[in-house]
Amino acid sequence: MTALKGGNAAAALADFAEAARLEPKVARYRAQYGQALAGNVQMRHRAETEIHAAIQLEPNNTAYRIMLAKLYQNLGFIKRAQGELERARAIDPQNAEVQRLLAE
């Protein structure tokens, strides 16, 4: 996170990859790695895989579902994005970000 906050995306990506490899059962590492990968068009399939892994580890985490919905939205998969947002809303009906994204 320090590398990412410092603007060093390449180092952050490498660090997230290493964290996810060393601790594959830690959902936040997998989610952050997936989110970092999502910025690279060629790595978006891998990004989806990593965020899905985080969701499998923590299915009630709305933040991970929002990450996946945003990835789908960026890829133009609107129905998939909407489905993830609906699942997130079922978990947290008052989540303002989910409501905003669904309205879009």
PDB file of N, CA and C in Angstrom:
ATOM      1  N   MET A   1       0.832  -1.194   0.000  1.00  0.00           N
ATOM      2  CA  MET A   1       0.000   0.000   0.000  1.00  0.00           C
ATOM      3  C   MET A   1       0.872   1.252   0.000  1.00  0.00           C
ATOM      4  N   THR A   2       2.027   1.173   0.655  1.00  0.00           N
ATOM      5  CA  THR A   2       2.931   2.323   0.683  1.00  0.00           C
ATOM      6  C   THR A   2       3.412   2.663  -0.722  1.00  0.00           C
ATOM      7  N   ALA A   3       3.779   1.635  -1.484  1.00  0.00           N
ATOM      8  CA  ALA A   3       4.232   1.866  -2.864  1.00  0.00           C
ATOM      9  C   ALA A   3       3.109   2.473  -3.701  1.00  0.00           C
ATOM     10  N   LEU A   4       1.898   1.980  -3.519  1.00  0.00           N
ATOM     11  CA  LEU A   4       0.759   2.495  -4.281  1.00  0.00           C
ATOM     12  C   LEU A   4       0.478   3.947  -3.922  1.00  0.00           C
ATOM     13  N   LYS A   5       0.474   4.239  -2.638  1.00  0.00           N
ATOM     14  CA  LYS A   5       0.231   5.615  -2.191  1.00  0.00           C
ATOM     15  C   LYS A   5       1.351   6.554  -2.632  1.00  0.00           C
ATOM     16  N   GLY A   6       2.557   6.010  -2.789  1.00  0.00           N
ATOM     17  CA  GLY A   6       3.690   6.801  -3.242  1.00  0.00           C
ATOM     18  C   GLY A   6       3.743   6.968  -4.747  1.00  0.00           C
ATOM     19  N   GLY A   7       2.764   6.397  -5.444  1.00  0.00           N
ATOM     20  CA  GLY A   7       2.706   6.551  -6.890  1.00  0.00           C
ATOM     21  C   GLY A   7       3.527   5.544  -7.672  1.00  0.00           C
ATOM     22  N   ASN A   8       4.038   4.535  -7.002  1.00  0.00           N
ATOM     23  CA  ASN A   8       4.856   3.526  -7.673  1.00  0.00           C
ATOM     24  C   ASN A   8       3.991   2.299  -7.959  1.00  0.00           C
ATOM     25  N   ALA A   9       3.217   2.362  -9.036  1.00  0.00           N
ATOM     26  CA  ALA A   9       2.273   1.305  -9.370  1.00  0.00           C
ATOM     27  C   ALA A   9       2.968  -0.024  -9.665  1.00  0.00           C
ATOM     28  N   ALA A  10       4.115   0.019 -10.311  1.00  0.00           N
ATOM     29  CA  ALA A  10       4.832  -1.219 -10.654  1.00  0.00           C
ATOM     30  C   ALA A  10       5.287  -1.951  -9.396  1.00  0.00           C
ATOM     31  N   ALA A  11       5.832  -1.219  -8.436  1.00  0.00           N
ATOM     32  CA  ALA A  11       6.262  -1.838  -7.182  1.00  0.00           C
ATOM     33  C   ALA A  11       5.061  -2.354  -6.400  1.00  0.00           C
ATOM     34  N   ALA A  12       3.983  -1.592  -6.407  1.00  0.00           N
ATOM     35  CA  ALA A  12       2.769  -2.011  -5.707  1.00  0.00           C
ATOM     36  C   ALA A  12       2.239  -3.312  -6.304  1.00  0.00           C
ATOM     37  N   LEU A  13       2.216  -3.390  -7.626  1.00  0.00           N
ATOM     38  CA  LEU A  13       1.747  -4.602  -8.292  1.00  0.00           C
ATOM     39  C   LEU A  13       2.605  -5.798  -7.902  1.00  0.00           C
ATOM     40  N   ALA A  14       3.912  -5.618  -7.899  1.00  0.00           N
ATOM     41  CA  ALA A  14       4.820  -6.704  -7.521  1.00  0.00           C
ATOM     42  C   ALA A  14       4.610  -7.107  -6.063  1.00  0.00           C
ATOM     43  N   ASP A  15       4.422  -6.129  -5.194  1.00  0.00           N
ATOM     44  CA  ASP A  15       4.204  -6.418  -3.778  1.00  0.00           C
ATOM     45  C   ASP A  15       2.881  -7.144  -3.559  1.00  0.00           C
ATOM     46  N   PHE A  16       1.826  -6.695  -4.232  1.00  0.00           N
ATOM     47  CA  PHE A  16       0.531  -7.366  -4.106  1.00  0.00           C
ATOM     48  C   PHE A  16       0.604  -8.791  -4.634  1.00  0.00           C
ATOM     49  N   ALA A  17       1.310  -8.980  -5.744  1.00  0.00           N
ATOM     50  CA  ALA A  17       1.468 -10.319  -6.317  1.00  0.00           C
ATOM     51  C   ALA A  17       2.182 -11.238  -5.326  1.00  0.00           C
ATOM     52  N   GLU A  18       3.222 -10.735  -4.719  1.00  0.00           N
ATOM     53  CA  GLU A  18       3.979 -11.531  -3.747  1.00  0.00           C
ATOM     54  C   GLU A  18       3.129 -11.847  -2.519  1.00  0.00           C
ATOM     55  N   ALA A  19       2.393 -10.871  -2.032  1.00  0.00           N
ATOM     56  CA  ALA A  19       1.531 -11.094  -0.864  1.00  0.00           C
ATOM     57  C   ALA A  19       0.468 -12.147  -1.180  1.00  0.00           C
ATOM     58  N   ALA A  20      -0.149 -12.056  -2.354  1.00  0.00           N
ATOM     59  CA  ALA A  20      -1.178 -13.018  -2.743  1.00  0.00           C
ATOM     60  C   ALA A  20      -0.585 -14.410  -2.921  1.00  0.00           C
ATOM     61  N   ARG A  21       0.642 -14.471  -3.412  1.00  0.00           N
ATOM     62  CA  ARG A  21       1.303 -15.773  -3.590  1.00  0.00           C
ATOM     63  C   ARG A  21       1.670 -16.393  -2.241  1.00  0.00           C
ATOM     64  N   LEU A  22       2.179 -15.573  -1.334  1.00  0.00           N
ATOM     65  CA  LEU A  22       2.606 -16.081  -0.032  1.00  0.00           C
ATOM     66  C   LEU A  22       1.440 -16.403   0.895  1.00  0.00           C
ATOM     67  N   GLU A  23       0.365 -15.643   0.783  1.00  0.00           N
ATOM     68  CA  GLU A  23      -0.798 -15.810   1.660  1.00  0.00           C
ATOM     69  C   GLU A  23      -2.077 -15.887   0.822  1.00  0.00           C
ATOM     70  N   PRO A  24      -2.260 -16.966   0.073  1.00  0.00           N
ATOM     71  CA  PRO A  24      -3.396 -17.045  -0.845  1.00  0.00           C
ATOM     72  C   PRO A  24      -4.765 -17.078  -0.168  1.00  0.00           C
ATOM     73  N   LYS A  25      -4.795 -17.304   1.119  1.00  0.00           N
ATOM     74  CA  LYS A  25      -6.080 -17.348   1.824  1.00  0.00           C
ATOM     75  C   LYS A  25      -6.427 -16.024   2.510  1.00  0.00           C
ATOM     76  N   VAL A  26      -5.647 -14.977   2.246  1.00  0.00           N
ATOM     77  CA  VAL A  26      -5.949 -13.653   2.788  1.00  0.00           C
ATOM     78  C   VAL A  26      -6.661 -12.862   1.684  1.00  0.00           C
ATOM     79  N   ALA A  27      -7.954 -12.679   1.892  1.00  0.00           N
ATOM     80  CA  ALA A  27      -8.802 -12.088   0.858  1.00  0.00           C
ATOM     81  C   ALA A  27      -8.341 -10.695   0.448  1.00  0.00           C
ATOM     82  N   ARG A  28      -7.945  -9.872   1.385  1.00  0.00           N
ATOM     83  CA  ARG A  28      -7.589  -8.491   1.011  1.00  0.00           C
ATOM     84  C   ARG A  28      -6.361  -8.448   0.115  1.00  0.00           C
ATOM     85  N   TYR A  29      -5.434  -9.382   0.274  1.00  0.00           N
ATOM     86  CA  TYR A  29      -4.275  -9.427  -0.624  1.00  0.00           C
ATOM     87  C   TYR A  29      -4.708  -9.771  -2.041  1.00  0.00           C
ATOM     88  N   ARG A  30      -5.609 -10.754  -2.135  1.00  0.00           N
ATOM     89  CA  ARG A  30      -6.080 -11.173  -3.456  1.00  0.00           C
ATOM     90  C   ARG A  30      -6.868 -10.047  -4.118  1.00  0.00           C
ATOM     91  N   ALA A  31      -7.702  -9.370  -3.335  1.00  0.00           N
ATOM     92  CA  ALA A  31      -8.515  -8.279  -3.880  1.00  0.00           C
ATOM     93  C   ALA A  31      -7.638  -7.113  -4.330  1.00  0.00           C
ATOM     94  N   GLN A  32      -6.673  -6.731  -3.523  1.00  0.00           N
ATOM     95  CA  GLN A  32      -5.794  -5.620  -3.885  1.00  0.00           C
ATOM     96  C   GLN A  32      -4.954  -5.968  -5.109  1.00  0.00           C
ATOM     97  N   TYR A  33      -4.504  -7.207  -5.185  1.00  0.00           N
ATOM     98  CA  TYR A  33      -3.750  -7.642  -6.357  1.00  0.00           C
ATOM     99  C   TYR A  33      -4.646  -7.568  -7.597  1.00  0.00           C
ATOM    100  N   GLY A  34      -5.873  -8.052  -7.470  1.00  0.00           N
ATOM    101  CA  GLY A  34      -6.810  -7.988  -8.590  1.00  0.00           C
ATOM    102  C   GLY A  34      -7.090  -6.561  -9.012  1.00  0.00           C
ATOM    103  N   GLN A  35      -7.262  -5.690  -8.052  1.00  0.00           N
ATOM    104  CA  GLN A  35      -7.531  -4.289  -8.375  1.00  0.00           C
ATOM    105  C   GLN A  35      -6.321  -3.657  -9.070  1.00  0.00           C
ATOM    106  N   ALA A  36      -5.129  -3.998  -8.626  1.00  0.00           N
ATOM    107  CA  ALA A  36      -3.922  -3.469  -9.269  1.00  0.00           C
ATOM    108  C   ALA A  36      -3.799  -3.996 -10.700  1.00  0.00           C
ATOM    109  N   LEU A  37      -4.143  -5.252 -10.910  1.00  0.00           N
ATOM    110  CA  LEU A  37      -4.094  -5.840 -12.250  1.00  0.00           C
ATOM    111  C   LEU A  37      -5.130  -5.223 -13.182  1.00  0.00           C
ATOM    112  N   ALA A  38      -6.243  -4.790 -12.635  1.00  0.00           N
ATOM    113  CA  ALA A  38      -7.343  -4.263 -13.445  1.00  0.00           C
ATOM    114  C   ALA A  38      -6.931  -3.042 -14.256  1.00  0.00           C
ATOM    115  N   GLY A  39      -5.904  -2.346 -13.833  1.00  0.00           N
ATOM    116  CA  GLY A  39      -5.438  -1.183 -14.563  1.00  0.00           C
ATOM    117  C   GLY A  39      -4.730  -1.517 -15.858  1.00  0.00           C
ATOM    118  N   ASN A  40      -4.365  -2.764 -16.035  1.00  0.00           N
ATOM    119  CA  ASN A  40      -3.668  -3.216 -17.241  1.00  0.00           C
ATOM    120  C   ASN A  40      -4.642  -4.005 -18.114  1.00  0.00           C
ATOM    121  N   VAL A  41      -4.936  -3.507 -19.291  1.00  0.00           N
ATOM    122  CA  VAL A  41      -5.918  -4.128 -20.179  1.00  0.00           C
ATOM    123  C   VAL A  41      -5.602  -5.603 -20.420  1.00  0.00           C
ATOM    124  N   GLN A  42      -4.339  -5.922 -20.573  1.00  0.00           N
ATOM    125  CA  GLN A  42      -3.946  -7.299 -20.874  1.00  0.00           C
ATOM    126  C   GLN A  42      -4.078  -8.227 -19.673  1.00  0.00           C
ATOM    127  N   MET A  43      -4.218  -7.668 -18.484  1.00  0.00           N
ATOM    128  CA  MET A  43      -4.268  -8.487 -17.265  1.00  0.00           C
ATOM    129  C   MET A  43      -5.658  -8.517 -16.627  1.00  0.00           C
ATOM    130  N   ARG A  44      -6.650  -8.023 -17.329  1.00  0.00           N
ATOM    131  CA  ARG A  44      -7.976  -7.922 -16.715  1.00  0.00           C
ATOM    132  C   ARG A  44      -8.604  -9.277 -16.415  1.00  0.00           C
ATOM    133  N   HIS A  45      -8.302 -10.294 -17.222  1.00  0.00           N
ATOM    134  CA  HIS A  45      -8.839 -11.629 -16.924  1.00  0.00           C
ATOM    135  C   HIS A  45      -8.250 -12.144 -15.609  1.00  0.00           C
ATOM    136  N   ARG A  46      -6.965 -11.930 -15.426  1.00  0.00           N
ATOM    137  CA  ARG A  46      -6.309 -12.325 -14.169  1.00  0.00           C
ATOM    138  C   ARG A  46      -6.866 -11.503 -13.006  1.00  0.00           C
ATOM    139  N   ALA A  47      -7.157 -10.235 -13.253  1.00  0.00           N
ATOM    140  CA  ALA A  47      -7.749  -9.375 -12.222  1.00  0.00           C
ATOM    141  C   ALA A  47      -9.085  -9.953 -11.763  1.00  0.00           C
ATOM    142  N   GLU A  48      -9.889 -10.368 -12.722  1.00  0.00           N
ATOM    143  CA  GLU A  48     -11.190 -10.962 -12.393  1.00  0.00           C
ATOM    144  C   GLU A  48     -11.003 -12.210 -11.534  1.00  0.00           C
ATOM    145  N   THR A  49     -10.041 -13.039 -11.891  1.00  0.00           N
ATOM    146  CA  THR A  49      -9.769 -14.263 -11.144  1.00  0.00           C
ATOM    147  C   THR A  49      -9.378 -13.958  -9.701  1.00  0.00           C
ATOM    148  N   GLU A  50      -8.514 -12.972  -9.520  1.00  0.00           N
ATOM    149  CA  GLU A  50      -8.059 -12.614  -8.173  1.00  0.00           C
ATOM    150  C   GLU A  50      -9.191 -12.036  -7.319  1.00  0.00           C
ATOM    151  N   ILE A  51     -10.001 -11.176  -7.907  1.00  0.00           N
ATOM    152  CA  ILE A  51     -11.107 -10.596  -7.138  1.00  0.00           C
ATOM    153  C   ILE A  51     -12.139 -11.670  -6.814  1.00  0.00           C
ATOM    154  N   HIS A  52     -12.385 -12.586  -7.743  1.00  0.00           N
ATOM    155  CA  HIS A  52     -13.280 -13.716  -7.456  1.00  0.00           C
ATOM    156  C   HIS A  52     -12.743 -14.544  -6.291  1.00  0.00           C
ATOM    157  N   ALA A  53     -11.442 -14.761  -6.259  1.00  0.00           N
ATOM    158  CA  ALA A  53     -10.842 -15.525  -5.160  1.00  0.00           C
ATOM    159  C   ALA A  53     -11.089 -14.821  -3.826  1.00  0.00           C
ATOM    160  N   ALA A  54     -10.961 -13.500  -3.813  1.00  0.00           N
ATOM    161  CA  ALA A  54     -11.224 -12.736  -2.588  1.00  0.00           C
ATOM    162  C   ALA A  54     -12.684 -12.895  -2.171  1.00  0.00           C
ATOM    163  N   ILE A  55     -13.585 -12.863  -3.123  1.00  0.00           N
ATOM    164  CA  ILE A  55     -15.013 -13.017  -2.821  1.00  0.00           C
ATOM    165  C   ILE A  55     -15.306 -14.411  -2.287  1.00  0.00           C
ATOM    166  N   GLN A  56     -14.646 -15.416  -2.827  1.00  0.00           N
ATOM    167  CA  GLN A  56     -14.844 -16.774  -2.311  1.00  0.00           C
ATOM    168  C   GLN A  56     -14.384 -16.874  -0.858  1.00  0.00           C
ATOM    169  N   LEU A  57     -13.310 -16.167  -0.541  1.00  0.00           N
ATOM    170  CA  LEU A  57     -12.800 -16.187   0.834  1.00  0.00           C
ATOM    171  C   LEU A  57     -13.674 -15.378   1.789  1.00  0.00           C
ATOM    172  N   GLU A  58     -14.242 -14.289   1.291  1.00  0.00           N
ATOM    173  CA  GLU A  58     -15.093 -13.417   2.114  1.00  0.00           C
ATOM    174  C   GLU A  58     -16.327 -13.010   1.302  1.00  0.00           C
ATOM    175  N   PRO A  59     -17.292 -13.916   1.174  1.00  0.00           N
ATOM    176  CA  PRO A  59     -18.440 -13.652   0.302  1.00  0.00           C
ATOM    177  C   PRO A  59     -19.327 -12.482   0.737  1.00  0.00           C
ATOM    178  N   ASN A  60     -19.247 -12.071   1.970  1.00  0.00           N
ATOM    179  CA  ASN A  60     -20.084 -10.968   2.444  1.00  0.00           C
ATOM    180  C   ASN A  60     -19.367  -9.630   2.469  1.00  0.00           C
ATOM    181  N   ASN A  61     -18.231  -9.540   1.814  1.00  0.00           N
ATOM    182  CA  ASN A  61     -17.479  -8.290   1.757  1.00  0.00           C
ATOM    183  C   ASN A  61     -17.952  -7.491   0.549  1.00  0.00           C
ATOM    184  N   THR A  62     -18.692  -6.433   0.811  1.00  0.00           N
ATOM    185  CA  THR A  62     -19.237  -5.638  -0.287  1.00  0.00           C
ATOM    186  C   THR A  62     -18.151  -4.913  -1.073  1.00  0.00           C
ATOM    187  N   ALA A  63     -17.061  -4.552  -0.423  1.00  0.00           N
ATOM    188  CA  ALA A  63     -15.985  -3.833  -1.123  1.00  0.00           C
ATOM    189  C   ALA A  63     -15.428  -4.672  -2.268  1.00  0.00           C
ATOM    190  N   TYR A  64     -15.283  -5.968  -2.063  1.00  0.00           N
ATOM    191  CA  TYR A  64     -14.755  -6.830  -3.118  1.00  0.00           C
ATOM    192  C   TYR A  64     -15.760  -6.962  -4.261  1.00  0.00           C
ATOM    193  N   ARG A  65     -17.025  -7.026  -3.919  1.00  0.00           N
ATOM    194  CA  ARG A  65     -18.059  -7.108  -4.954  1.00  0.00           C
ATOM    195  C   ARG A  65     -18.119  -5.812  -5.759  1.00  0.00           C
ATOM    196  N   ILE A  66     -17.911  -4.694  -5.093  1.00  0.00           N
ATOM    197  CA  ILE A  66     -17.869  -3.413  -5.797  1.00  0.00           C
ATOM    198  C   ILE A  66     -16.662  -3.370  -6.735  1.00  0.00           C
ATOM    199  N   MET A  67     -15.504  -3.859  -6.276  1.00  0.00           N
ATOM    200  CA  MET A  67     -14.317  -3.919  -7.137  1.00  0.00           C
ATOM    201  C   MET A  67     -14.620  -4.703  -8.409  1.00  0.00           C
ATOM    202  N   LEU A  68     -15.256  -5.863  -8.230  1.00  0.00           N
ATOM    203  CA  LEU A  68     -15.561  -6.711  -9.381  1.00  0.00           C
ATOM    204  C   LEU A  68     -16.579  -6.028 -10.292  1.00  0.00           C
ATOM    205  N   ALA A  69     -17.565  -5.381  -9.709  1.00  0.00           N
ATOM    206  CA  ALA A  69     -18.566  -4.673 -10.515  1.00  0.00           C
ATOM    207  C   ALA A  69     -17.921  -3.554 -11.328  1.00  0.00           C
ATOM    208  N   LYS A  70     -16.994  -2.820 -10.724  1.00  0.00           N
ATOM    209  CA  LYS A  70     -16.307  -1.751 -11.450  1.00  0.00           C
ATOM    210  C   LYS A  70     -15.460  -2.320 -12.591  1.00  0.00           C
ATOM    211  N   LEU A  71     -14.809  -3.447 -12.341  1.00  0.00           N
ATOM    212  CA  LEU A  71     -14.039  -4.090 -13.409  1.00  0.00           C
ATOM    213  C   LEU A  71     -14.972  -4.469 -14.556  1.00  0.00           C
ATOM    214  N   TYR A  72     -16.089  -5.096 -14.229  1.00  0.00           N
ATOM    215  CA  TYR A  72     -17.046  -5.476 -15.267  1.00  0.00           C
ATOM    216  C   TYR A  72     -17.567  -4.250 -16.013  1.00  0.00           C
ATOM    217  N   GLN A  73     -17.838  -3.189 -15.278  1.00  0.00           N
ATOM    218  CA  GLN A  73     -18.320  -1.963 -15.912  1.00  0.00           C
ATOM    219  C   GLN A  73     -17.283  -1.433 -16.900  1.00  0.00           C
ATOM    220  N   ASN A  74     -16.016  -1.423 -16.489  1.00  0.00           N
ATOM    221  CA  ASN A  74     -14.941  -0.945 -17.371  1.00  0.00           C
ATOM    222  C   ASN A  74     -14.778  -1.822 -18.607  1.00  0.00           C
ATOM    223  N   LEU A  75     -15.105  -3.091 -18.475  1.00  0.00           N
ATOM    224  CA  LEU A  75     -15.012  -4.010 -19.608  1.00  0.00           C
ATOM    225  C   LEU A  75     -16.251  -3.965 -20.498  1.00  0.00           C
ATOM    226  N   GLY A  76     -17.278  -3.243 -20.044  1.00  0.00           N
ATOM    227  CA  GLY A  76     -18.509  -3.160 -20.811  1.00  0.00           C
ATOM    228  C   GLY A  76     -19.487  -4.286 -20.526  1.00  0.00           C
ATOM    229  N   PHE A  77     -19.234  -5.056 -19.464  1.00  0.00           N
ATOM    230  CA  PHE A  77     -20.116  -6.161 -19.075  1.00  0.00           C
ATOM    231  C   PHE A  77     -21.138  -5.634 -18.069  1.00  0.00           C
ATOM    232  N   ILE A  78     -22.082  -4.882 -18.563  1.00  0.00           N
ATOM    233  CA  ILE A  78     -23.017  -4.162 -17.705  1.00  0.00           C
ATOM    234  C   ILE A  78     -23.898  -5.112 -16.895  1.00  0.00           C
ATOM    235  N   LYS A  79     -24.385  -6.172 -17.494  1.00  0.00           N
ATOM    236  CA  LYS A  79     -25.242  -7.130 -16.766  1.00  0.00           C
ATOM    237  C   LYS A  79     -24.471  -7.798 -15.633  1.00  0.00           C
ATOM    238  N   ARG A  80     -23.227  -8.157 -15.896  1.00  0.00           N
ATOM    239  CA  ARG A  80     -22.405  -8.759 -14.831  1.00  0.00           C
ATOM    240  C   ARG A  80     -22.165  -7.762 -13.710  1.00  0.00           C
ATOM    241  N   ALA A  81     -21.880  -6.529 -14.082  1.00  0.00           N
ATOM    242  CA  ALA A  81     -21.667  -5.484 -13.073  1.00  0.00           C
ATOM    243  C   ALA A  81     -22.920  -5.307 -12.238  1.00  0.00           C
ATOM    244  N   GLN A  82     -24.053  -5.252 -12.901  1.00  0.00           N
ATOM    245  CA  GLN A  82     -25.313  -5.075 -12.184  1.00  0.00           C
ATOM    246  C   GLN A  82     -25.567  -6.253 -11.239  1.00  0.00           C
ATOM    247  N   GLY A  83     -25.269  -7.458 -11.687  1.00  0.00           N
ATOM    248  CA  GLY A  83     -25.453  -8.642 -10.842  1.00  0.00           C
ATOM    249  C   GLY A  83     -24.613  -8.576  -9.580  1.00  0.00           C
ATOM    250  N   GLU A  84     -23.353  -8.169  -9.720  1.00  0.00           N
ATOM    251  CA  GLU A  84     -22.486  -8.039  -8.534  1.00  0.00           C
ATOM    252  C   GLU A  84     -22.998  -6.954  -7.602  1.00  0.00           C
ATOM    253  N   LEU A  85     -23.463  -5.860  -8.171  1.00  0.00           N
ATOM    254  CA  LEU A  85     -23.985  -4.776  -7.343  1.00  0.00           C
ATOM    255  C   LEU A  85     -25.261  -5.198  -6.625  1.00  0.00           C
ATOM    256  N   GLU A  86     -26.085  -5.993  -7.270  1.00  0.00           N
ATOM    257  CA  GLU A  86     -27.295  -6.509  -6.617  1.00  0.00           C
ATOM    258  C   GLU A  86     -26.921  -7.428  -5.452  1.00  0.00           C
ATOM    259  N   ARG A  87     -25.898  -8.245  -5.642  1.00  0.00           N
ATOM    260  CA  ARG A  87     -25.440  -9.116  -4.552  1.00  0.00           C
ATOM    261  C   ARG A  87     -24.879  -8.277  -3.401  1.00  0.00           C
ATOM    262  N   ALA A  88     -24.162  -7.222  -3.748  1.00  0.00           N
ATOM    263  CA  ALA A  88     -23.629  -6.326  -2.721  1.00  0.00           C
ATOM    264  C   ALA A  88     -24.766  -5.633  -1.970  1.00  0.00           C
ATOM    265  N   ARG A  89     -25.787  -5.229  -2.693  1.00  0.00           N
ATOM    266  CA  ARG A  89     -26.930  -4.565  -2.056  1.00  0.00           C
ATOM    267  C   ARG A  89     -27.673  -5.529  -1.133  1.00  0.00           C
ATOM    268  N   ALA A  90     -27.740  -6.795  -1.501  1.00  0.00           N
ATOM    269  CA  ALA A  90     -28.383  -7.789  -0.637  1.00  0.00           C
ATOM    270  C   ALA A  90     -27.626  -7.937   0.683  1.00  0.00           C
ATOM    271  N   ILE A  91     -26.310  -7.775   0.631  1.00  0.00           N
ATOM    272  CA  ILE A  91     -25.481  -7.874   1.836  1.00  0.00           C
ATOM    273  C   ILE A  91     -25.586  -6.607   2.666  1.00  0.00           C
ATOM    274  N   ASP A  92     -25.537  -5.463   1.991  1.00  0.00           N
ATOM    275  CA  ASP A  92     -25.542  -4.158   2.674  1.00  0.00           C
ATOM    276  C   ASP A  92     -26.496  -3.207   1.944  1.00  0.00           C
ATOM    277  N   PRO A  93     -27.777  -3.264   2.281  1.00  0.00           N
ATOM    278  CA  PRO A  93     -28.767  -2.460   1.559  1.00  0.00           C
ATOM    279  C   PRO A  93     -28.565  -0.947   1.676  1.00  0.00           C
ATOM    280  N   GLN A  94     -27.830  -0.489   2.663  1.00  0.00           N
ATOM    281  CA  GLN A  94     -27.639   0.949   2.870  1.00  0.00           C
ATOM    282  C   GLN A  94     -26.334   1.480   2.273  1.00  0.00           C
ATOM    283  N   ASN A  95     -25.579   0.651   1.596  1.00  0.00           N
ATOM    284  CA  ASN A  95     -24.288   1.059   1.065  1.00  0.00           C
ATOM    285  C   ASN A  95     -24.472   2.122  -0.018  1.00  0.00           C
ATOM    286  N   ALA A  96     -23.963   3.322   0.258  1.00  0.00           N
ATOM    287  CA  ALA A  96     -24.148   4.454  -0.646  1.00  0.00           C
ATOM    288  C   ALA A  96     -23.455   4.254  -1.988  1.00  0.00           C
ATOM    289  N   GLU A  97     -22.266   3.655  -1.980  1.00  0.00           N
ATOM    290  CA  GLU A  97     -21.549   3.448  -3.242  1.00  0.00           C
ATOM    291  C   GLU A  97     -22.286   2.464  -4.137  1.00  0.00           C
ATOM    292  N   VAL A  98     -22.825   1.421  -3.541  1.00  0.00           N
ATOM    293  CA  VAL A  98     -23.606   0.448  -4.311  1.00  0.00           C
ATOM    294  C   VAL A  98     -24.818   1.144  -4.929  1.00  0.00           C
ATOM    295  N   GLN A  99     -25.500   1.949  -4.144  1.00  0.00           N
ATOM    296  CA  GLN A  99     -26.685   2.665  -4.641  1.00  0.00           C
ATOM    297  C   GLN A  99     -26.313   3.601  -5.801  1.00  0.00           C
ATOM    298  N   ARG A 100     -25.198   4.299  -5.625  1.00  0.00           N
ATOM    299  CA  ARG A 100     -24.745   5.232  -6.671  1.00  0.00           C
ATOM    300  C   ARG A 100     -24.397   4.490  -7.962  1.00  0.00           C
ATOM    301  N   LEU A 101     -23.677   3.398  -7.836  1.00  0.00           N
ATOM    302  CA  LEU A 101     -23.285   2.637  -9.027  1.00  0.00           C
ATOM    303  C   LEU A 101     -24.486   2.014  -9.713  1.00  0.00           C
ATOM    304  N   LEU A 102     -25.446   1.538  -8.945  1.00  0.00           N
ATOM    305  CA  LEU A 102     -26.662   0.976  -9.540  1.00  0.00           C
ATOM    306  C   LEU A 102     -27.440   2.064 -10.275  1.00  0.00           C
ATOM    307  N   ALA A 103     -27.447   3.251  -9.737  1.00  0.00           N
ATOM    308  CA  ALA A 103     -28.164   4.353 -10.388  1.00  0.00           C
ATOM    309  C   ALA A 103     -27.513   4.733 -11.710  1.00  0.00           C
ATOM    310  N   GLU A 104     -26.196   4.588 -11.806  1.00  0.00           N
ATOM    311  CA  GLU A 104     -25.490   4.885 -13.048  1.00  0.00           C
ATOM    312  C   GLU A 104     -25.900   3.918 -14.120  1.00  0.00           C
TER     313      GLU A 104
END
